[in-house]
mmCIF file of C-alpha atoms in Angstrom:
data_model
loop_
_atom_site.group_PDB
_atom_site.id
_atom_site.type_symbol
_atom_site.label_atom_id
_atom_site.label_comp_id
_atom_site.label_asym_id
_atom_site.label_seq_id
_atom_site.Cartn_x
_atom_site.Cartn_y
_atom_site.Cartn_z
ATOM 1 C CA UNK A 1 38.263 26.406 -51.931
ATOM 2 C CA UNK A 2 35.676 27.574 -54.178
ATOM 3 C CA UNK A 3 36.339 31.001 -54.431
ATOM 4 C CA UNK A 4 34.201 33.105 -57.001
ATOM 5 C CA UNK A 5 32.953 30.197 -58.611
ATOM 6 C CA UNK A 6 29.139 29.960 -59.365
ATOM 7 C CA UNK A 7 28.619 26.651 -57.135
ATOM 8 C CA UNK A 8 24.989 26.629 -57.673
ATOM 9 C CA UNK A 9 25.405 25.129 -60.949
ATOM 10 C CA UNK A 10 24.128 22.109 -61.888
ATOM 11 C CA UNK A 11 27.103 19.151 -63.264
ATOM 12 C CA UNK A 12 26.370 15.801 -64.686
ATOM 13 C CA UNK A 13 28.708 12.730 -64.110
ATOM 14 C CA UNK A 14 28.997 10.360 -66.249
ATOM 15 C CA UNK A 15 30.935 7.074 -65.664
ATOM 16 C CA UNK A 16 30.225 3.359 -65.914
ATOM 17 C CA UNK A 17 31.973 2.843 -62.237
ATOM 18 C CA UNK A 18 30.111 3.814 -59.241
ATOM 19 C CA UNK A 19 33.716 4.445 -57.802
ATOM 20 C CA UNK A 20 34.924 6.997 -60.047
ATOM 21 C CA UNK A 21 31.090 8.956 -59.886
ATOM 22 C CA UNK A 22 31.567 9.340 -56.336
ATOM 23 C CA UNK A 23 34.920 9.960 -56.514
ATOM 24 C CA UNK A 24 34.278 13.026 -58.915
ATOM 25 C CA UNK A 25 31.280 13.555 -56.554
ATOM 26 C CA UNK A 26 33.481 14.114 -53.501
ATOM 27 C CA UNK A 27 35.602 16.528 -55.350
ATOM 28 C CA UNK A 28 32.789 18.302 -56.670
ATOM 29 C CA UNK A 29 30.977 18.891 -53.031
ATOM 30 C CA UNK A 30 34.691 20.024 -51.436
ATOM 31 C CA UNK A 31 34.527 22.844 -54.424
ATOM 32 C CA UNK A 32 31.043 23.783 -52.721
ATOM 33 C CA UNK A 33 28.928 22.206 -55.460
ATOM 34 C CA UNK A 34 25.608 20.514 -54.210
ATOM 35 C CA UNK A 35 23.460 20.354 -57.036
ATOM 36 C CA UNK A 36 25.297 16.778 -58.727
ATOM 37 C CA UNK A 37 23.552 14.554 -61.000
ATOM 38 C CA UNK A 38 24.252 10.815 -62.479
ATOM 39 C CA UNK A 39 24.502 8.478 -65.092
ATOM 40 C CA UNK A 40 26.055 5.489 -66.048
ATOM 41 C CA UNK A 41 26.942 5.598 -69.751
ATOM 42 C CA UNK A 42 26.524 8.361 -72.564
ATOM 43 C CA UNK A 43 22.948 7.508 -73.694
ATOM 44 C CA UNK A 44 21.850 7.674 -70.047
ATOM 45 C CA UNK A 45 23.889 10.926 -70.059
ATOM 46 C CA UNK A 46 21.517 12.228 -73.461
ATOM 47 C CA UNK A 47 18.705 10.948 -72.014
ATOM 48 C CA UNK A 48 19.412 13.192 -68.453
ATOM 49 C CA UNK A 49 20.149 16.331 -70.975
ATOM 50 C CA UNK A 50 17.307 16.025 -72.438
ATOM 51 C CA UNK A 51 15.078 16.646 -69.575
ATOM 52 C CA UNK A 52 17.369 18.737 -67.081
ATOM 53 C CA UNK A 53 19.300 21.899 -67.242
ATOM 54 C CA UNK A 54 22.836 20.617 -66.979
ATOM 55 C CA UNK A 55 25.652 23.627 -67.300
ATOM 56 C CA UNK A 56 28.643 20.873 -67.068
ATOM 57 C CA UNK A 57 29.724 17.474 -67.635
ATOM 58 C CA UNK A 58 32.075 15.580 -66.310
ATOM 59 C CA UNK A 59 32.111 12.213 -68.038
ATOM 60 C CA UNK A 60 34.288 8.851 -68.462
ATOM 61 C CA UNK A 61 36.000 7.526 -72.058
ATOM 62 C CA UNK A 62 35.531 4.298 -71.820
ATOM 63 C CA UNK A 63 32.139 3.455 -71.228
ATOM 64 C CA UNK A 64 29.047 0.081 -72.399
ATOM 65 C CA UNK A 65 26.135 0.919 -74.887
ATOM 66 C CA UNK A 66 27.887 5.203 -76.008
ATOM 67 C CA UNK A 67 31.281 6.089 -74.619
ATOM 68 C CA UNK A 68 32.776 9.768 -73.629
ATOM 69 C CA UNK A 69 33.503 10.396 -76.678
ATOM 70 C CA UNK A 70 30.528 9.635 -78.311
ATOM 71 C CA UNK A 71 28.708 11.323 -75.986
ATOM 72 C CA UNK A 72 30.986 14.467 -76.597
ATOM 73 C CA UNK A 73 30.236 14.271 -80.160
ATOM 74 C CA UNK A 74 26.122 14.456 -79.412
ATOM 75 C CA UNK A 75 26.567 17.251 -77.252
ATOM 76 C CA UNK A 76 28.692 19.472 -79.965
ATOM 77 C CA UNK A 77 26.233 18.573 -82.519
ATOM 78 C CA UNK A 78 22.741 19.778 -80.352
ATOM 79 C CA UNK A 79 21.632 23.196 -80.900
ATOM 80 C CA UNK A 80 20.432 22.923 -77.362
ATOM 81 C CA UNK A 81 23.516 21.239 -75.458
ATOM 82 C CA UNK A 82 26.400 22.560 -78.287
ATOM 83 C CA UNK A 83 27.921 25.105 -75.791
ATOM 84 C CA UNK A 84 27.712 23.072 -73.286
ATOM 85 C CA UNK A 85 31.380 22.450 -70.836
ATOM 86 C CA UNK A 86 32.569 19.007 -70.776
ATOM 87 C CA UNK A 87 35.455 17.277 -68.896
ATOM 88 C CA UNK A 88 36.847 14.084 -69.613
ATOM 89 C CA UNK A 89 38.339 11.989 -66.552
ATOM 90 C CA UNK A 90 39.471 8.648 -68.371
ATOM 91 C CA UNK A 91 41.849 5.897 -68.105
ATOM 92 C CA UNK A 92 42.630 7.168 -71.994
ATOM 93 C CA UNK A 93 45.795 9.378 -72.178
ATOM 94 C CA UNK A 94 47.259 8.317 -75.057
ATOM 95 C CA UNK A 95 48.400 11.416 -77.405
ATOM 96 C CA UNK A 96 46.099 10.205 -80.292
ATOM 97 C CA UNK A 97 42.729 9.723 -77.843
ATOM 98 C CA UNK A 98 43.796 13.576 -76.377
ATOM 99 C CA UNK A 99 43.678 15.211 -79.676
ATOM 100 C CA UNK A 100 40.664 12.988 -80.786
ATOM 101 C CA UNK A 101 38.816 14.109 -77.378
ATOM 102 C CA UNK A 102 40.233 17.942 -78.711
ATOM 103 C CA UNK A 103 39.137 17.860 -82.130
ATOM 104 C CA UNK A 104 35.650 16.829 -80.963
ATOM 105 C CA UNK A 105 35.687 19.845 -78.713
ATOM 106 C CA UNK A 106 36.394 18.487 -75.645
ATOM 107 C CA UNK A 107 37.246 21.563 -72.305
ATOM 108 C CA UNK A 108 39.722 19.753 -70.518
ATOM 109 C CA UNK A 109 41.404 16.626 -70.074
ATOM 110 C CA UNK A 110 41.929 14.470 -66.605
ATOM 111 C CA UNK A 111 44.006 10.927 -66.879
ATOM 112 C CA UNK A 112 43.602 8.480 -64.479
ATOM 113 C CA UNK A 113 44.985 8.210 -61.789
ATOM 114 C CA UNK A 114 44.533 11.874 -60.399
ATOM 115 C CA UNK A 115 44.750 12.843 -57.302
ATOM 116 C CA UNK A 116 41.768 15.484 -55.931
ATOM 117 C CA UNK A 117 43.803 18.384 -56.252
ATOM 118 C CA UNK A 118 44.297 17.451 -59.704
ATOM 119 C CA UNK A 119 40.737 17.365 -60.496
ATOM 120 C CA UNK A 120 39.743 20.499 -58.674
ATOM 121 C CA UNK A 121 42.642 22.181 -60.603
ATOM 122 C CA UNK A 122 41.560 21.049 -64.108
ATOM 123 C CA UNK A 123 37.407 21.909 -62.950
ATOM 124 C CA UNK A 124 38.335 25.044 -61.943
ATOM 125 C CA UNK A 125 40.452 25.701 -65.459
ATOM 126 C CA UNK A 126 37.041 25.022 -67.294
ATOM 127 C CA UNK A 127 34.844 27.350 -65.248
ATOM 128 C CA UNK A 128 37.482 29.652 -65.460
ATOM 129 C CA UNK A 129 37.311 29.233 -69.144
ATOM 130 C CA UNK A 130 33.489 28.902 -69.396
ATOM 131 C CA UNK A 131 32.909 31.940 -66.995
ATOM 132 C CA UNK A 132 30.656 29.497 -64.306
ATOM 133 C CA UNK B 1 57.128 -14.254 -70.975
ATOM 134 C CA UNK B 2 59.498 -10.836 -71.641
ATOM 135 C CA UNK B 3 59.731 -8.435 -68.719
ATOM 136 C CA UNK B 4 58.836 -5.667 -70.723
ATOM 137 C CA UNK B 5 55.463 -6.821 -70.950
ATOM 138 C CA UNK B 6 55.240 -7.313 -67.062
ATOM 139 C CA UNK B 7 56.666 -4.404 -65.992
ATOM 140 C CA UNK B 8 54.492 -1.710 -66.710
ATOM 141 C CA UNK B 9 51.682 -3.155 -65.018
ATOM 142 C CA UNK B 10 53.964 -3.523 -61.790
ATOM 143 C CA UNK B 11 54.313 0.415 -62.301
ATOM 144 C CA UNK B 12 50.941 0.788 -62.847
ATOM 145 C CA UNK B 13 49.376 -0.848 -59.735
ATOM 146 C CA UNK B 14 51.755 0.831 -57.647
ATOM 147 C CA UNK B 15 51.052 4.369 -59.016
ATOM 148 C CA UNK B 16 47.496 3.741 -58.869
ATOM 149 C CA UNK B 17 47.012 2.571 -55.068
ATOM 150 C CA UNK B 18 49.071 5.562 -54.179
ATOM 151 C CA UNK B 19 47.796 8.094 -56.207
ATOM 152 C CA UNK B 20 44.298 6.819 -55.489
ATOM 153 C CA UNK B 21 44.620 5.416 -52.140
ATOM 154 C CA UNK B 22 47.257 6.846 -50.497
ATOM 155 C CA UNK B 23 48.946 3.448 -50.175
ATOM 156 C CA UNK B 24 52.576 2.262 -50.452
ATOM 157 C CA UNK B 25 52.363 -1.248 -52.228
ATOM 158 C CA UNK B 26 55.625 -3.350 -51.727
ATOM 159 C CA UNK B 27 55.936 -6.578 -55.031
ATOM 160 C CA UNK B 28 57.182 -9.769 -54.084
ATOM 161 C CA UNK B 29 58.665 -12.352 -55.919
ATOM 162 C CA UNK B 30 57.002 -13.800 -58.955
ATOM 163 C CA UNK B 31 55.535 -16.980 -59.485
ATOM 164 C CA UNK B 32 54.434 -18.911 -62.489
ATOM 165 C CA UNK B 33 50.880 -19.986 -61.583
ATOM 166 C CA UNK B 34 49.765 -23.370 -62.390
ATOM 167 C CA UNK B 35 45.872 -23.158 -61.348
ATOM 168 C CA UNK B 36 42.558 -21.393 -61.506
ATOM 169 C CA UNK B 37 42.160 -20.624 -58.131
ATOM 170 C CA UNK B 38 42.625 -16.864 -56.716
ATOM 171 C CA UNK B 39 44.800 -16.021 -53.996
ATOM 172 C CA UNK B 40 41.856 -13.715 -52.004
ATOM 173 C CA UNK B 41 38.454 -13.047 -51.638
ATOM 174 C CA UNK B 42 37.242 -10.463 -54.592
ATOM 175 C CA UNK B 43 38.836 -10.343 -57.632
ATOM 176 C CA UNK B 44 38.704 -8.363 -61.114
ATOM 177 C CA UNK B 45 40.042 -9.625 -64.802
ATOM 178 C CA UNK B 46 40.345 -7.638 -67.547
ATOM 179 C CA UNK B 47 41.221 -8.639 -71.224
ATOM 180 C CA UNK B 48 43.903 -7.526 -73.674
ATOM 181 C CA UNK B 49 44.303 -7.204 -77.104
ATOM 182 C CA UNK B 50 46.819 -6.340 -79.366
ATOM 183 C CA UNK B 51 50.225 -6.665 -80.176
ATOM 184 C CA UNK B 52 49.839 -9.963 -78.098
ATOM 185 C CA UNK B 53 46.849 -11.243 -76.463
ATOM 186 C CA UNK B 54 46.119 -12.019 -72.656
ATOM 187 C CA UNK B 55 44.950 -10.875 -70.159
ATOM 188 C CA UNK B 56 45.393 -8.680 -66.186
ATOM 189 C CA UNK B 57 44.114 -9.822 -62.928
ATOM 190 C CA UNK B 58 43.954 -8.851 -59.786
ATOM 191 C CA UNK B 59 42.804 -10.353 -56.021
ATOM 192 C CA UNK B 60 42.771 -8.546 -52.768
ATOM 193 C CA UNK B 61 42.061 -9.901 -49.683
ATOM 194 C CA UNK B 62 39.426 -8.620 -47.787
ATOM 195 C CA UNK B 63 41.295 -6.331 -45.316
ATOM 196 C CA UNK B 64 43.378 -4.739 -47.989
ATOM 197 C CA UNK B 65 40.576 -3.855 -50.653
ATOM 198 C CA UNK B 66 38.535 -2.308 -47.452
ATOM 199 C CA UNK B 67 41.099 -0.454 -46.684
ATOM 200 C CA UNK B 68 41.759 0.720 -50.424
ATOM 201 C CA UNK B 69 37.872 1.673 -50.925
ATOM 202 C CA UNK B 70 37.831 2.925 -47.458
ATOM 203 C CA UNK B 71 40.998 5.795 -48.912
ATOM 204 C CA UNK B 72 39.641 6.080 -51.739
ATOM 205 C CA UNK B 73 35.859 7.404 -51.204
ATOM 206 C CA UNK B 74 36.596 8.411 -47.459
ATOM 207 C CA UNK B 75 33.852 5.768 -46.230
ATOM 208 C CA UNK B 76 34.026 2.910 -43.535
ATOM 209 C CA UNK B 77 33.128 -0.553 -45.362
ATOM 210 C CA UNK B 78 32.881 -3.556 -43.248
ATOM 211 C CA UNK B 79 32.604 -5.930 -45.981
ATOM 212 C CA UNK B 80 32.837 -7.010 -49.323
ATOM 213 C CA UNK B 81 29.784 -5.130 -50.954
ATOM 214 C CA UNK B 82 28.517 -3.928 -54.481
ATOM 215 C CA UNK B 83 30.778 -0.597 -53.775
ATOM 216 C CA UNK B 84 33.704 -2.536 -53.014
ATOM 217 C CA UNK B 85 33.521 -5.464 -56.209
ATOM 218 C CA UNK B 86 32.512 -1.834 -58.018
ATOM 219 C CA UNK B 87 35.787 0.047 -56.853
ATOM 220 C CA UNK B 88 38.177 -3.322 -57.895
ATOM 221 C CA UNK B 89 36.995 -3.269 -61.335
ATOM 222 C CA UNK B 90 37.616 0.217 -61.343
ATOM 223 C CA UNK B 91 40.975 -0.014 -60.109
ATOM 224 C CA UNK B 92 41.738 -3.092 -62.930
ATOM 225 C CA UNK B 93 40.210 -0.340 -65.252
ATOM 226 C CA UNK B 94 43.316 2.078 -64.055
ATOM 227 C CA UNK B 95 45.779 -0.010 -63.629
ATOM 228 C CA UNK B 96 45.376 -1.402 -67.299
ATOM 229 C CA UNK B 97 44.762 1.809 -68.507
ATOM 230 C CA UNK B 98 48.281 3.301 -67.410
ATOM 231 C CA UNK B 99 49.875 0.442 -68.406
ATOM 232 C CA UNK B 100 48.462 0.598 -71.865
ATOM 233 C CA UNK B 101 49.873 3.689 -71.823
ATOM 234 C CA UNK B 102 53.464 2.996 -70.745
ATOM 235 C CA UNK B 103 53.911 0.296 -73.846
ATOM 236 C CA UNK B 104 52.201 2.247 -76.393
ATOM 237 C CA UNK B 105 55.744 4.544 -75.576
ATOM 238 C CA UNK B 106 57.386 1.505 -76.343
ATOM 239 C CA UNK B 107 55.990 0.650 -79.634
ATOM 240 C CA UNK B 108 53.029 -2.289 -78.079
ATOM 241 C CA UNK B 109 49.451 -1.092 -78.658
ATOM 242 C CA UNK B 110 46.875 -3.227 -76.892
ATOM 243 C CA UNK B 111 43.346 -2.590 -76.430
ATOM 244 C CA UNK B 112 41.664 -3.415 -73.289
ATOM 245 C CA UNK B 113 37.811 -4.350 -72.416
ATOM 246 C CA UNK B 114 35.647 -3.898 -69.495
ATOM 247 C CA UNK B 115 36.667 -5.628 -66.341
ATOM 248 C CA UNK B 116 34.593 -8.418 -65.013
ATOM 249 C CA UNK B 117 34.357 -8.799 -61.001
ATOM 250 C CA UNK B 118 34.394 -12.001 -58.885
ATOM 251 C CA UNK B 119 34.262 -12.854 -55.610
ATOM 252 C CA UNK B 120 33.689 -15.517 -52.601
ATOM 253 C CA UNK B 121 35.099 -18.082 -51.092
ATOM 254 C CA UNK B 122 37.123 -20.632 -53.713
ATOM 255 C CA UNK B 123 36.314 -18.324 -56.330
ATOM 256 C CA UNK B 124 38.721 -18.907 -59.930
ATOM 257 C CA UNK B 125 40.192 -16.744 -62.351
ATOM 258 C CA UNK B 126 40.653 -17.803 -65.942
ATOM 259 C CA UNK B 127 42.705 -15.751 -68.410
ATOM 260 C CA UNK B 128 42.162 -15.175 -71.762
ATOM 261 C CA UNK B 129 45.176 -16.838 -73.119
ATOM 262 C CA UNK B 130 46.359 -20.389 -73.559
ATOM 263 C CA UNK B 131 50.073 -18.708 -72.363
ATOM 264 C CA UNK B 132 52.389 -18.578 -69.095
ATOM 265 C CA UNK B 133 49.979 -16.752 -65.878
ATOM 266 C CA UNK B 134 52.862 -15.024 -63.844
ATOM 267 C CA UNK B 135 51.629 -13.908 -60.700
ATOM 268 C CA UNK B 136 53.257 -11.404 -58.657
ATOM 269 C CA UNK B 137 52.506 -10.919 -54.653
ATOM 270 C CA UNK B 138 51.951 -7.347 -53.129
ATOM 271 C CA UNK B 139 51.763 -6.730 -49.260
ATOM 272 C CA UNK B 140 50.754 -3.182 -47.956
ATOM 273 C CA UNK B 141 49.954 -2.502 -44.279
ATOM 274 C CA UNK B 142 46.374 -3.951 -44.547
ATOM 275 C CA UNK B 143 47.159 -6.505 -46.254
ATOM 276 C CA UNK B 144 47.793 -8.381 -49.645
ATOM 277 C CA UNK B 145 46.900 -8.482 -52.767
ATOM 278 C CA UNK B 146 48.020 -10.666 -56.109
ATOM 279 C CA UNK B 147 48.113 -9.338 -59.489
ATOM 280 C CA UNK B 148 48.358 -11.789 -61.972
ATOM 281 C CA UNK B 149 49.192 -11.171 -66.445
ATOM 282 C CA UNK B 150 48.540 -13.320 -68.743
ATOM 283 C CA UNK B 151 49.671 -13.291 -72.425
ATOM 284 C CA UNK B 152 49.492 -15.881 -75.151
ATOM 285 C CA UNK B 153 53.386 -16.083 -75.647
#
């Protein structure tokens, strides 16, 4: 299922539900990826990119304490984390919170529900995009 | 209570359970619901804001929320656990989400807020809204679940 993607590279999850990170999780291990870190809102996400190498994150809207976006907007404005792929699995798919999530530089978009062919389709578009 | 304010939350909690958990979820009739108490054993409620104000709930008996974790992170749950009060706020999360969605295409914006969980024997639900609670009865194959909305007119 994989096929020529670079599956020892390391992804961050983000989301406030334990469900949806191990749903993401599960998708992420069937593509062959092992290497699958964790956190629970966007400042825990910052804090994880500040000490690991991360090379993609996958991350919820609608999150307590910094949301997706937020966190989207931190990551575009770090010298360090700028270039960084993100994809945003959220209950948001209104037209105004897509180009919102687009202007601020989001990869690619996943709306809720999705099934895990969905998800593999739309990861696959960004390390397609991003080269990984 | 106008139907186009229930409706898309019908949709919504049958597109998620099948898109989610592979499960066919079959509404019965409606009921106007008089009390606090929940019809099941775990139960999430979300709030909404907006173009009216209320709020979604919903309670799953323990067989059928099993079952729907159980589909949804291919695991084997015996019983209601952390994971399982984790996944039903998660699935209020969707559910409200998607039907956000369908009446913003109508013209009704609403915000929502984060879901809070609750569970155990006798447990209650109380919406956000002095308004009619119409609750609406699903069955599936392992079991039922109620989802109730709430809005202030």
């Amino acid at each position: 299922m994989s096929g020529s993607l670079d599956v020892k590279k390391k992804v961050l999850v983000v989301d406030d539900f334990s469900t949806m990170r191990k749903i993401v999780r599960n998708v992420l291990k069937q593509l062959g990826f092992e290497d699958i870190v964790e956190a629970d809102n966007g400042a825990n996400a910052l804090a994880v990119l500040r000490n690991e190498k991360i090379d993609l994150v996958v991350t919820d809207w609608n999150m307590p304490q910094m949301d997706g976006l937020e966190l989207l907007e931190n990551i575009r404005a770090n010298d360090m984390t700028k270039n960084l792929p993100v994809l945003m699995v959220t209950a948001e798919g209104m037209k105004e919170s897509v180009i919102a999530a687009v202007k601020a530089g989001v990869d690619n978009y996943v709306v809720k529900p999705f099934t895990a062919e969905t998800l593999s389709e739309k990861l696959e578009q960004v390390f397609k995009k991003r080269g990984i | 209570m106008d139907v186009k304010y229930i409706n898309p939350f019908l949709n919504a909690t049958v597109e998620v359970l099948k898109t989610m958990a592979f499960m066919e979820a079959r509404a019965g009739k409606p009921y106007l619901k008089t009390n606090h108490s929940a019809p099941g054993d775990v139960s999430a409620i979300i709030g909404i804001t907006g173009h009216i104000n209320g709020s979604l709930s919903l309670t799953f008996s323990s067989s059928c929320i099993i079952k729907i974790v159980d589909n949804m992170l291919g695991e084997n749950f015996q019983e209601i656990n952390d994971d399982i009060k984790d996944a039903v706020g998660e699935l209020t999360n969707m559910i409200s989400g998607v039907a956000r969605r369908r009446l913003s295409e109508i013209g009704f914006c609403f915000k929502i807020a984060i879901p809070t969980v609750v569970s155990g024997p006798g447990h209650q639900i109380k919406h956000m809204s002095k308004g009619p609670t119409i609750a609406i009865p699903f069955d599936t194959t392992a079991g039922s679940f109620t989802v109730e909305i709430n809005f202030s007119r």
